[in-house]
mmCIF file of C-alpha atoms in Angstrom:
data_model
loop_
_atom_site.group_PDB
_atom_site.id
_atom_site.type_symbol
_atom_site.label_atom_id
_atom_site.label_comp_id
_atom_site.label_asym_id
_atom_site.label_seq_id
_atom_site.Cartn_x
_atom_site.Cartn_y
_atom_site.Cartn_z
ATOM 1 C CA MET I 1 -166.002 -114.629 -98.654
ATOM 2 C CA THR I 2 -167.956 -116.575 -97.768
ATOM 3 C CA ASP I 3 -167.142 -119.859 -100.312
ATOM 4 C CA GLY I 4 -163.567 -119.132 -99.890
ATOM 5 C CA ARG I 5 -162.109 -118.004 -102.564
ATOM 6 C CA ILE I 6 -159.763 -115.656 -103.411
ATOM 7 C CA THR I 7 -159.658 -111.841 -105.048
ATOM 8 C CA THR I 8 -157.579 -112.101 -108.617
ATOM 9 C CA ALA I 9 -154.755 -109.852 -109.393
ATOM 10 C CA LYS I 10 -153.752 -108.631 -112.720
ATOM 11 C CA LEU I 11 -150.390 -109.828 -114.342
ATOM 12 C CA GLY I 12 -148.883 -106.523 -115.524
ATOM 13 C CA ASP I 13 -149.918 -103.377 -117.237
ATOM 14 C CA ASP I 14 -151.922 -106.767 -119.862
ATOM 15 C CA GLY I 15 -151.921 -110.013 -118.299
ATOM 16 C CA PRO I 16 -154.349 -111.637 -117.355
ATOM 17 C CA GLU I 17 -156.547 -111.497 -114.247
ATOM 18 C CA VAL I 18 -155.057 -115.071 -111.742
ATOM 19 C CA GLY I 19 -155.728 -115.782 -107.985
ATOM 20 C CA VAL I 20 -154.342 -113.993 -105.391
ATOM 21 C CA GLN I 21 -152.310 -116.033 -104.042
ATOM 22 C CA GLY I 22 -151.105 -119.197 -106.783
ATOM 23 C CA LEU I 23 -149.568 -122.380 -106.124
ATOM 24 C CA GLY I 24 -145.882 -123.243 -106.400
ATOM 25 C CA CYS I 25 -145.781 -126.778 -107.691
ATOM 26 C CA MET I 26 -141.684 -127.589 -107.972
ATOM 27 C CA GLY I 27 -142.336 -129.944 -104.806
ATOM 28 C CA MET I 28 -145.611 -132.111 -106.170
ATOM 29 C CA ASN I 29 -142.750 -134.222 -107.285
ATOM 30 C CA PHE I 30 -138.966 -133.026 -106.843
ATOM 31 C CA GLY I 31 -136.630 -131.019 -104.303
ATOM 32 C CA TYR I 32 -138.533 -131.687 -101.400
ATOM 33 C CA GLY I 33 -138.007 -135.505 -100.788
ATOM 34 C CA PRO I 34 -141.268 -138.242 -101.236
ATOM 35 C CA SER I 35 -143.749 -137.577 -102.377
ATOM 36 C CA ASP I 36 -147.365 -138.763 -101.524
ATOM 37 C CA THR I 37 -148.631 -138.895 -105.702
ATOM 38 C CA ASP I 38 -152.687 -138.680 -105.265
ATOM 39 C CA ALA I 39 -152.647 -135.935 -102.539
ATOM 40 C CA SER I 40 -150.219 -133.643 -104.899
ATOM 41 C CA ARG I 41 -153.445 -134.263 -107.886
ATOM 42 C CA ALA I 42 -155.925 -133.570 -104.641
ATOM 43 C CA THR I 43 -154.110 -130.105 -104.459
ATOM 44 C CA LEU I 44 -153.991 -128.882 -107.302
ATOM 45 C CA GLU I 45 -157.430 -129.938 -107.984
ATOM 46 C CA ARG I 46 -158.528 -128.480 -104.362
ATOM 47 C CA ALA I 47 -156.015 -125.095 -104.918
ATOM 48 C CA LEU I 48 -158.668 -124.176 -108.121
ATOM 49 C CA GLU I 49 -161.681 -124.394 -105.979
ATOM 50 C CA LEU I 50 -160.651 -121.640 -104.233
ATOM 51 C CA GLY I 51 -159.634 -120.138 -106.600
ATOM 52 C CA VAL I 52 -156.145 -120.531 -107.132
ATOM 53 C CA THR I 53 -155.185 -119.993 -110.797
ATOM 54 C CA LEU I 54 -151.347 -119.435 -111.172
ATOM 55 C CA TYR I 55 -149.744 -123.032 -111.201
ATOM 56 C CA ASP I 56 -145.468 -122.313 -111.014
ATOM 57 C CA THR I 57 -143.140 -125.225 -112.335
ATOM 58 C CA ALA I 58 -140.151 -125.880 -114.484
ATOM 59 C CA ASP I 59 -138.278 -127.425 -117.368
ATOM 60 C CA ALA I 60 -135.714 -127.674 -114.283
ATOM 61 C CA TYR I 61 -137.640 -129.656 -112.506
ATOM 62 C CA GLY I 62 -137.097 -133.557 -111.497
ATOM 63 C CA ALA I 63 -135.215 -132.289 -116.050
ATOM 64 C CA GLY I 64 -138.788 -132.064 -116.986
ATOM 65 C CA GLU I 65 -140.611 -134.803 -115.087
ATOM 66 C CA ASN I 66 -142.906 -131.748 -113.214
ATOM 67 C CA GLU I 67 -143.870 -130.398 -116.463
ATOM 68 C CA ARG I 68 -145.288 -134.218 -117.520
ATOM 69 C CA PHE I 69 -146.497 -135.025 -113.812
ATOM 70 C CA LEU I 70 -149.197 -131.598 -113.588
ATOM 71 C CA ALA I 71 -150.056 -131.931 -117.839
ATOM 72 C CA PRO I 72 -152.780 -134.257 -117.290
ATOM 73 C CA PHE I 73 -154.473 -131.491 -114.759
ATOM 74 C CA PHE I 74 -153.469 -128.918 -116.906
ATOM 75 C CA LYS I 75 -155.334 -130.554 -120.128
ATOM 76 C CA ALA I 76 -158.221 -130.943 -118.013
ATOM 77 C CA HIS I 77 -159.014 -127.502 -116.496
ATOM 78 C CA ARG I 78 -157.486 -125.101 -119.169
ATOM 79 C CA ASP I 79 -159.190 -122.495 -119.767
ATOM 80 C CA GLU I 80 -158.915 -122.460 -116.701
ATOM 81 C CA LEU I 81 -156.424 -121.656 -115.147
ATOM 82 C CA VAL I 82 -152.861 -119.858 -116.048
ATOM 83 C CA ILE I 83 -149.532 -121.964 -116.771
ATOM 84 C CA ALA I 84 -146.560 -120.745 -116.268
ATOM 85 C CA THR I 85 -142.596 -122.544 -116.702
ATOM 86 C CA LYS I 86 -139.416 -121.325 -117.290
ATOM 87 C CA PHE I 87 -135.708 -121.794 -119.464
ATOM 88 C CA ALA I 88 -132.863 -120.902 -118.123
ATOM 89 C CA LEU I 89 -131.148 -124.384 -116.104
ATOM 90 C CA SER I 90 -130.051 -126.644 -118.901
ATOM 91 C CA ILE I 91 -128.983 -129.983 -117.422
ATOM 92 C CA PRO I 92 -125.384 -131.398 -119.377
ATOM 93 C CA PRO I 93 -126.415 -135.498 -120.755
ATOM 94 C CA ASP I 94 -123.105 -136.282 -118.923
ATOM 95 C CA ASP I 95 -123.944 -135.591 -115.684
ATOM 96 C CA PRO I 96 -127.306 -135.296 -114.564
ATOM 97 C CA THR I 97 -126.907 -133.231 -111.399
ATOM 98 C CA ARG I 98 -124.978 -130.052 -112.990
ATOM 99 C CA ARG I 99 -126.948 -127.429 -113.715
ATOM 100 C CA VAL I 100 -125.647 -124.883 -116.401
ATOM 101 C CA ILE I 101 -127.408 -122.288 -117.021
ATOM 102 C CA ARG I 102 -128.200 -121.208 -120.471
ATOM 103 C CA ASN I 103 -130.254 -118.172 -121.972
ATOM 104 C CA ASP I 104 -128.791 -118.004 -125.902
ATOM 105 C CA PRO I 105 -131.050 -117.792 -128.430
ATOM 106 C CA PRO I 106 -130.957 -121.831 -130.076
ATOM 107 C CA TYR I 107 -131.514 -122.307 -126.474
ATOM 108 C CA ILE I 108 -134.599 -120.902 -125.627
ATOM 109 C CA ARG I 109 -136.233 -122.494 -129.271
ATOM 110 C CA GLU I 110 -135.229 -125.425 -128.158
ATOM 111 C CA ALA I 111 -136.471 -126.032 -124.255
ATOM 112 C CA VAL I 112 -140.085 -124.209 -125.470
ATOM 113 C CA GLU I 113 -140.743 -126.971 -127.810
ATOM 114 C CA ALA I 114 -139.406 -128.938 -125.051
ATOM 115 C CA SER I 115 -141.560 -127.669 -122.806
ATOM 116 C CA LEU I 116 -145.517 -127.339 -124.959
ATOM 117 C CA LYS I 117 -144.412 -131.512 -126.476
ATOM 118 C CA ARG I 118 -144.357 -131.791 -121.808
ATOM 119 C CA LEU I 119 -146.876 -129.922 -121.168
ATOM 120 C CA ASP I 120 -149.137 -131.327 -124.463
ATOM 121 C CA VAL I 121 -150.412 -127.602 -124.432
ATOM 122 C CA ASP I 122 -150.066 -125.638 -127.635
ATOM 123 C CA VAL I 123 -149.137 -121.991 -125.884
ATOM 124 C CA ILE I 124 -147.528 -121.544 -122.441
ATOM 125 C CA ASP I 125 -148.993 -118.176 -120.812
ATOM 126 C CA LEU I 126 -146.486 -117.221 -118.977
ATOM 127 C CA TYR I 127 -142.535 -118.145 -119.819
ATOM 128 C CA TYR I 128 -140.167 -117.268 -117.128
ATOM 129 C CA MET I 129 -136.086 -116.830 -117.415
ATOM 130 C CA HIS I 130 -135.159 -118.951 -115.061
ATOM 131 C CA ARG I 131 -131.949 -117.723 -114.523
ATOM 132 C CA ARG I 132 -130.211 -114.545 -116.193
ATOM 133 C CA ASP I 133 -126.814 -115.909 -117.953
ATOM 134 C CA VAL I 134 -124.268 -113.021 -117.930
ATOM 135 C CA ASN I 135 -122.665 -113.974 -120.880
ATOM 136 C CA VAL I 136 -125.430 -113.239 -123.595
ATOM 137 C CA PRO I 137 -126.915 -109.449 -123.322
ATOM 138 C CA ILE I 138 -130.476 -110.391 -122.188
ATOM 139 C CA GLU I 139 -132.148 -107.772 -124.951
ATOM 140 C CA GLU I 140 -130.700 -110.710 -126.863
ATOM 141 C CA SER I 141 -132.837 -113.389 -124.578
ATOM 142 C CA VAL I 142 -136.239 -110.781 -124.835
ATOM 143 C CA GLY I 143 -135.674 -110.650 -128.165
ATOM 144 C CA THR I 144 -135.923 -114.574 -128.570
ATOM 145 C CA MET I 145 -138.530 -114.601 -126.323
ATOM 146 C CA ALA I 146 -141.043 -111.825 -127.915
ATOM 147 C CA GLU I 147 -140.948 -113.785 -131.187
ATOM 148 C CA LEU I 148 -142.279 -116.899 -129.468
ATOM 149 C CA VAL I 149 -145.377 -114.031 -127.948
ATOM 150 C CA ARG I 150 -145.321 -113.555 -132.445
ATOM 151 C CA GLU I 151 -144.702 -117.653 -132.775
ATOM 152 C CA GLY I 152 -148.207 -117.991 -130.501
ATOM 153 C CA LYS I 153 -146.348 -120.517 -128.667
ATOM 154 C CA VAL I 154 -146.499 -118.046 -125.386
ATOM 155 C CA LYS I 155 -148.409 -115.598 -123.854
ATOM 156 C CA HIS I 156 -146.917 -113.925 -122.062
ATOM 157 C CA LEU I 157 -143.291 -112.611 -120.873
ATOM 158 C CA GLY I 158 -141.897 -112.959 -117.582
ATOM 159 C CA LEU I 159 -137.984 -112.884 -115.679
ATOM 160 C CA SER I 160 -136.848 -114.419 -112.235
ATOM 161 C CA GLU I 161 -134.073 -113.260 -109.704
ATOM 162 C CA VAL I 162 -133.338 -110.212 -112.244
ATOM 163 C CA THR I 163 -131.580 -106.675 -111.464
ATOM 164 C CA ALA I 164 -132.958 -103.388 -111.191
ATOM 165 C CA GLY I 165 -131.648 -102.856 -114.880
ATOM 166 C CA GLU I 166 -132.277 -106.067 -116.152
ATOM 167 C CA LEU I 167 -135.254 -105.284 -115.887
ATOM 168 C CA HIS I 168 -135.961 -102.303 -117.418
ATOM 169 C CA ALA I 169 -133.481 -104.059 -120.147
ATOM 170 C CA ALA I 170 -136.303 -106.491 -120.687
ATOM 171 C CA HIS I 171 -139.099 -104.350 -120.333
ATOM 172 C CA ALA I 172 -137.477 -101.715 -123.609
ATOM 173 C CA VAL I 173 -137.754 -105.112 -125.394
ATOM 174 C CA HIS I 174 -140.632 -105.932 -124.649
ATOM 175 C CA PRO I 175 -143.160 -105.642 -121.736
ATOM 176 C CA ILE I 176 -142.509 -108.376 -118.966
ATOM 177 C CA ALA I 177 -145.735 -109.500 -116.963
ATOM 178 C CA ALA I 178 -144.083 -110.590 -113.854
ATOM 179 C CA VAL I 179 -140.180 -110.619 -112.019
ATOM 180 C CA GLN I 180 -140.047 -113.673 -110.256
ATOM 181 C CA SER I 181 -138.054 -113.469 -106.788
ATOM 182 C CA GLU I 182 -137.283 -114.943 -103.778
ATOM 183 C CA TRP I 183 -139.517 -112.890 -101.062
ATOM 184 C CA SER I 184 -140.319 -113.089 -97.468
ATOM 185 C CA LEU I 185 -139.868 -111.810 -94.371
ATOM 186 C CA PHE I 186 -136.200 -113.170 -93.883
ATOM 187 C CA SER I 187 -135.178 -112.431 -97.783
ATOM 188 C CA ARG I 188 -135.915 -109.317 -98.429
ATOM 189 C CA ASP I 189 -132.402 -107.944 -100.702
ATOM 190 C CA ILE I 190 -135.557 -107.219 -103.381
ATOM 191 C CA GLU I 191 -137.390 -104.394 -102.212
ATOM 192 C CA THR I 192 -134.094 -102.001 -102.317
ATOM 193 C CA ASN I 193 -134.251 -101.935 -106.279
ATOM 194 C CA VAL I 194 -136.030 -104.515 -107.629
ATOM 195 C CA VAL I 195 -139.807 -103.939 -106.094
ATOM 196 C CA PRO I 196 -139.499 -100.487 -107.311
ATOM 197 C CA ALA I 197 -138.854 -101.084 -110.866
ATOM 198 C CA ALA I 198 -141.172 -103.649 -110.796
ATOM 199 C CA ARG I 199 -143.852 -100.774 -109.698
ATOM 200 C CA ASP I 200 -142.624 -98.537 -111.589
ATOM 201 C CA LEU I 201 -142.822 -100.817 -115.073
ATOM 202 C CA GLY I 202 -146.389 -102.448 -113.924
ATOM 203 C CA VAL I 203 -145.016 -105.782 -113.289
ATOM 204 C CA THR I 204 -146.151 -107.763 -111.004
ATOM 205 C CA LEU I 205 -144.411 -109.250 -108.442
ATOM 206 C CA VAL I 206 -145.146 -113.181 -108.161
ATOM 207 C CA ALA I 207 -143.287 -113.866 -104.472
ATOM 208 C CA TYR I 208 -141.648 -117.796 -104.245
ATOM 209 C CA SER I 209 -140.018 -119.106 -100.843
ATOM 210 C CA PRO I 210 -142.919 -116.714 -98.904
ATOM 211 C CA LEU I 211 -142.497 -119.196 -96.380
ATOM 212 C CA GLY I 212 -139.027 -118.671 -96.353
ATOM 213 C CA ARG I 213 -138.734 -123.117 -97.483
ATOM 214 C CA GLY I 214 -141.124 -124.138 -95.101
ATOM 215 C CA PHE I 215 -139.306 -122.665 -92.183
ATOM 216 C CA LEU I 216 -140.652 -120.095 -91.242
ATOM 217 C CA THR I 217 -143.426 -122.454 -91.451
ATOM 218 C CA GLY I 218 -141.808 -124.086 -88.381
ATOM 219 C CA SER I 219 -142.058 -127.333 -90.012
ATOM 220 C CA PHE I 220 -138.497 -128.023 -89.141
ATOM 221 C CA ALA I 221 -135.582 -126.774 -87.735
ATOM 222 C CA SER I 222 -132.798 -127.677 -89.375
ATOM 223 C CA ALA I 223 -131.111 -129.081 -92.400
ATOM 224 C CA GLU I 224 -130.763 -132.439 -90.251
ATOM 225 C CA ASP I 225 -134.617 -132.850 -89.872
ATOM 226 C CA LEU I 226 -135.177 -132.803 -93.619
ATOM 227 C CA SER I 227 -134.904 -136.534 -96.069
ATOM 228 C CA SER I 228 -131.364 -136.949 -97.551
ATOM 229 C CA GLY I 229 -133.630 -135.852 -101.406
ATOM 230 C CA ASP I 230 -134.534 -132.207 -99.545
ATOM 231 C CA PHE I 231 -132.577 -129.485 -101.214
ATOM 232 C CA ARG I 232 -132.788 -127.385 -98.923
ATOM 233 C CA ARG I 233 -130.225 -128.954 -96.645
ATOM 234 C CA GLN I 234 -127.687 -127.550 -98.911
ATOM 235 C CA GLN I 235 -128.997 -124.035 -98.135
ATOM 236 C CA PRO I 236 -126.975 -122.052 -95.853
ATOM 237 C CA ARG I 237 -129.415 -120.967 -93.676
ATOM 238 C CA PHE I 238 -130.511 -124.369 -92.588
ATOM 239 C CA THR I 239 -127.524 -125.687 -91.703
ATOM 240 C CA GLY I 240 -125.718 -125.370 -88.651
ATOM 241 C CA ASP I 241 -124.836 -123.276 -86.143
ATOM 242 C CA ASN I 242 -127.027 -120.661 -89.095
ATOM 243 C CA ALA I 243 -129.687 -122.805 -88.291
ATOM 244 C CA THR I 244 -130.124 -122.465 -83.927
ATOM 245 C CA ALA I 245 -129.949 -118.461 -85.033
ATOM 246 C CA ASN I 246 -132.625 -118.630 -87.601
ATOM 247 C CA GLY I 247 -135.035 -120.123 -85.643
ATOM 248 C CA ALA I 248 -134.834 -118.231 -82.297
ATOM 249 C CA LEU I 249 -136.368 -114.976 -85.084
ATOM 250 C CA LEU I 250 -139.102 -116.704 -85.121
ATOM 251 C CA ASP I 251 -140.548 -115.446 -82.224
ATOM 252 C CA PRO I 252 -142.829 -112.574 -83.390
ATOM 253 C CA ILE I 253 -144.084 -114.045 -86.448
ATOM 254 C CA ARG I 254 -145.474 -116.909 -83.711
ATOM 255 C CA THR I 255 -147.120 -113.275 -81.144
ATOM 256 C CA VAL I 256 -148.925 -112.329 -83.494
ATOM 257 C CA ALA I 257 -149.526 -115.592 -84.942
ATOM 258 C CA GLU I 258 -151.416 -116.057 -81.596
ATOM 259 C CA ALA I 259 -152.898 -112.439 -81.586
ATOM 260 C CA HIS I 260 -154.605 -113.666 -84.881
ATOM 261 C CA GLY I 261 -155.575 -117.309 -84.244
ATOM 262 C CA VAL I 262 -154.267 -118.585 -86.569
ATOM 263 C CA SER I 263 -150.872 -120.017 -88.101
ATOM 264 C CA ALA I 264 -147.252 -118.720 -88.391
ATOM 265 C CA GLY I 265 -147.061 -119.873 -91.842
ATOM 266 C CA GLN I 266 -150.084 -117.832 -92.533
ATOM 267 C CA ILE I 267 -148.468 -114.726 -90.699
ATOM 268 C CA ALA I 268 -145.419 -114.937 -92.644
ATOM 269 C CA LEU I 269 -147.510 -115.574 -96.228
ATOM 270 C CA ALA I 270 -150.058 -112.543 -94.985
ATOM 271 C CA TRP I 271 -146.791 -110.210 -94.572
ATOM 272 C CA VAL I 272 -146.330 -110.334 -98.081
ATOM 273 C CA HIS I 273 -148.907 -110.429 -99.423
ATOM 274 C CA GLN I 274 -149.533 -106.907 -97.284
ATOM 275 C CA GLN I 275 -146.279 -105.914 -99.309
ATOM 276 C CA ALA I 276 -148.842 -105.213 -101.938
ATOM 277 C CA SER I 277 -150.714 -102.153 -100.705
ATOM 278 C CA VAL I 278 -147.059 -101.223 -98.466
ATOM 279 C CA HIS I 279 -145.903 -100.775 -102.033
ATOM 280 C CA ASP I 280 -148.560 -100.382 -104.817
ATOM 281 C CA LEU I 281 -147.874 -103.103 -107.148
ATOM 282 C CA PRO I 282 -149.106 -106.301 -107.745
ATOM 283 C CA VAL I 283 -147.761 -109.240 -105.776
ATOM 284 C CA ILE I 284 -148.844 -112.698 -106.430
ATOM 285 C CA PRO I 285 -146.901 -115.502 -103.276
ATOM 286 C CA ILE I 286 -146.625 -118.817 -104.591
ATOM 287 C CA PRO I 287 -145.866 -121.176 -101.601
ATOM 288 C CA GLY I 288 -145.474 -124.426 -102.093
ATOM 289 C CA THR I 289 -147.535 -127.415 -100.835
ATOM 290 C CA ARG I 290 -148.286 -130.796 -101.582
ATOM 291 C CA LYS I 291 -151.219 -131.201 -99.164
ATOM 292 C CA PRO I 292 -155.035 -129.834 -100.020
ATOM 293 C CA SER I 293 -155.353 -128.821 -95.620
ATOM 294 C CA ARG I 294 -151.904 -126.261 -96.761
ATOM 295 C CA VAL I 295 -153.477 -124.986 -99.859
ATOM 296 C CA GLU I 296 -156.887 -123.981 -97.786
ATOM 297 C CA GLU I 297 -154.208 -122.450 -94.868
ATOM 298 C CA ASN I 298 -152.068 -119.980 -97.279
ATOM 299 C CA THR I 299 -155.733 -119.492 -99.351
ATOM 300 C CA ALA I 300 -157.003 -118.560 -96.230
ATOM 301 C CA ALA I 301 -153.431 -116.243 -95.384
ATOM 302 C CA THR I 302 -154.763 -113.808 -98.432
ATOM 303 C CA ARG I 303 -157.810 -112.255 -95.767
ATOM 304 C CA ILE I 304 -155.500 -111.508 -93.232
ATOM 305 C CA VAL I 305 -154.827 -107.453 -92.301
ATOM 306 C CA LEU I 306 -151.874 -107.042 -89.225
ATOM 307 C CA THR I 307 -151.562 -103.542 -88.609
ATOM 308 C CA ASP I 308 -149.044 -101.087 -87.851
ATOM 309 C CA ASP I 309 -147.491 -102.286 -85.264
ATOM 310 C CA GLU I 310 -147.269 -105.859 -86.319
ATOM 311 C CA LEU I 311 -145.388 -105.034 -89.018
ATOM 312 C CA ALA I 312 -142.523 -102.469 -86.999
ATOM 313 C CA LEU I 313 -142.845 -106.466 -84.823
ATOM 314 C CA LEU I 314 -141.901 -108.291 -87.848
ATOM 315 C CA ALA I 315 -139.683 -105.188 -89.597
ATOM 316 C CA PRO I 316 -136.220 -106.642 -88.284
ATOM 317 C CA ILE I 317 -136.527 -110.294 -88.368
ATOM 318 C CA ALA I 318 -134.385 -109.959 -92.162
ATOM 319 C CA ALA I 319 -131.681 -108.720 -91.786
ATOM 320 C CA LYS I 320 -131.002 -110.411 -88.281
ATOM 321 C CA VAL I 321 -131.164 -114.001 -90.929
ATOM 322 C CA ALA I 322 -127.724 -115.781 -90.667
ATOM 323 C CA GLY I 323 -126.294 -117.002 -93.804
ATOM 324 C CA ASN I 324 -127.518 -116.632 -97.560
ATOM 325 C CA ARG I 325 -130.218 -117.786 -99.296
ATOM 326 C CA TYR I 326 -128.109 -120.111 -101.979
ATOM 327 C CA ALA I 327 -124.579 -121.293 -101.589
ATOM 328 C CA ASP I 328 -123.563 -119.378 -104.588
ATOM 329 C CA MET I 329 -125.705 -115.758 -104.266
ATOM 330 C CA ALA I 330 -124.173 -114.149 -108.398
ATOM 331 C CA PHE I 331 -127.227 -116.627 -109.974
ATOM 332 C CA THR I 332 -129.280 -113.823 -107.575
ATOM 333 C CA SER I 333 -130.609 -110.282 -108.219
ATOM 334 C CA ALA I 334 -128.232 -109.077 -104.965
ATOM 335 C CA GLY I 335 -125.575 -111.240 -106.496
ATOM 336 C CA ARG I 336 -125.141 -108.777 -109.102
ATOM 337 C CA GLU I 337 -127.316 -105.387 -107.916
#
């Protein structure tokens, strides 16, 4: 494409067309250490210029501060983009460092009203259940989310880190437009059950952390390289011997990158994009960045096509990764499958 704009894909059978790559906005002012507000705002604008129209946030990112940060940009471009936010990680008033998973109907209603206010919008385009509370029937939670659609507060529904069975149960209550799960060269557990279920139901797969939280780009080699406020310091894959072992797995990515004359991160992203044709379903990665130059690099990856031989070279990586993606995997789909 001569203007550099990316192509589009659809969110679910009845959802909107969005850029085939979205933007994860969490790190703009939360989670990844110090940030530059001006650079983050410039990143949002550059992403939109390049055809990125799906912007992903959550009420838990900075206890609502990420939603507030994004609100002016969303307001200025309301008809040009799709706002995705999430509920479920409740923050206890007496301990702001904790997150308690809640899927009960009263909390969902409380959460959506708070997000609408922080985002300064009348309707949320895509509303996700961020994590699954197994003590609340998913039919009950999605039933409440469906009421929000009928009331005009939400347009489309999404789920994050759910199992194939949970997706089927939810979809029977109300159409699910998107399932958001971690998917990258380092994290492929969803391919066994969740991806086939999404394909069968006509649900788009939104891939978060497609760059392995930056590790696949080579931007850091271990948790020790990260600032004290960076939450990746607590993730098993990036600490101690795990980080050393995982760093050695990047060589095939670098080999393929050199052959294409691009960065390792672009190959990692191109691999995720190519899973759409491999698995026959829409796939929208949402890499996060806060630099305009990185958005340009990331969106350029949508135009890279890997050969069968290159895919075969990259295929064994995930099985060799040391350490889980979270210290507690109970809150992921892999932890409940």
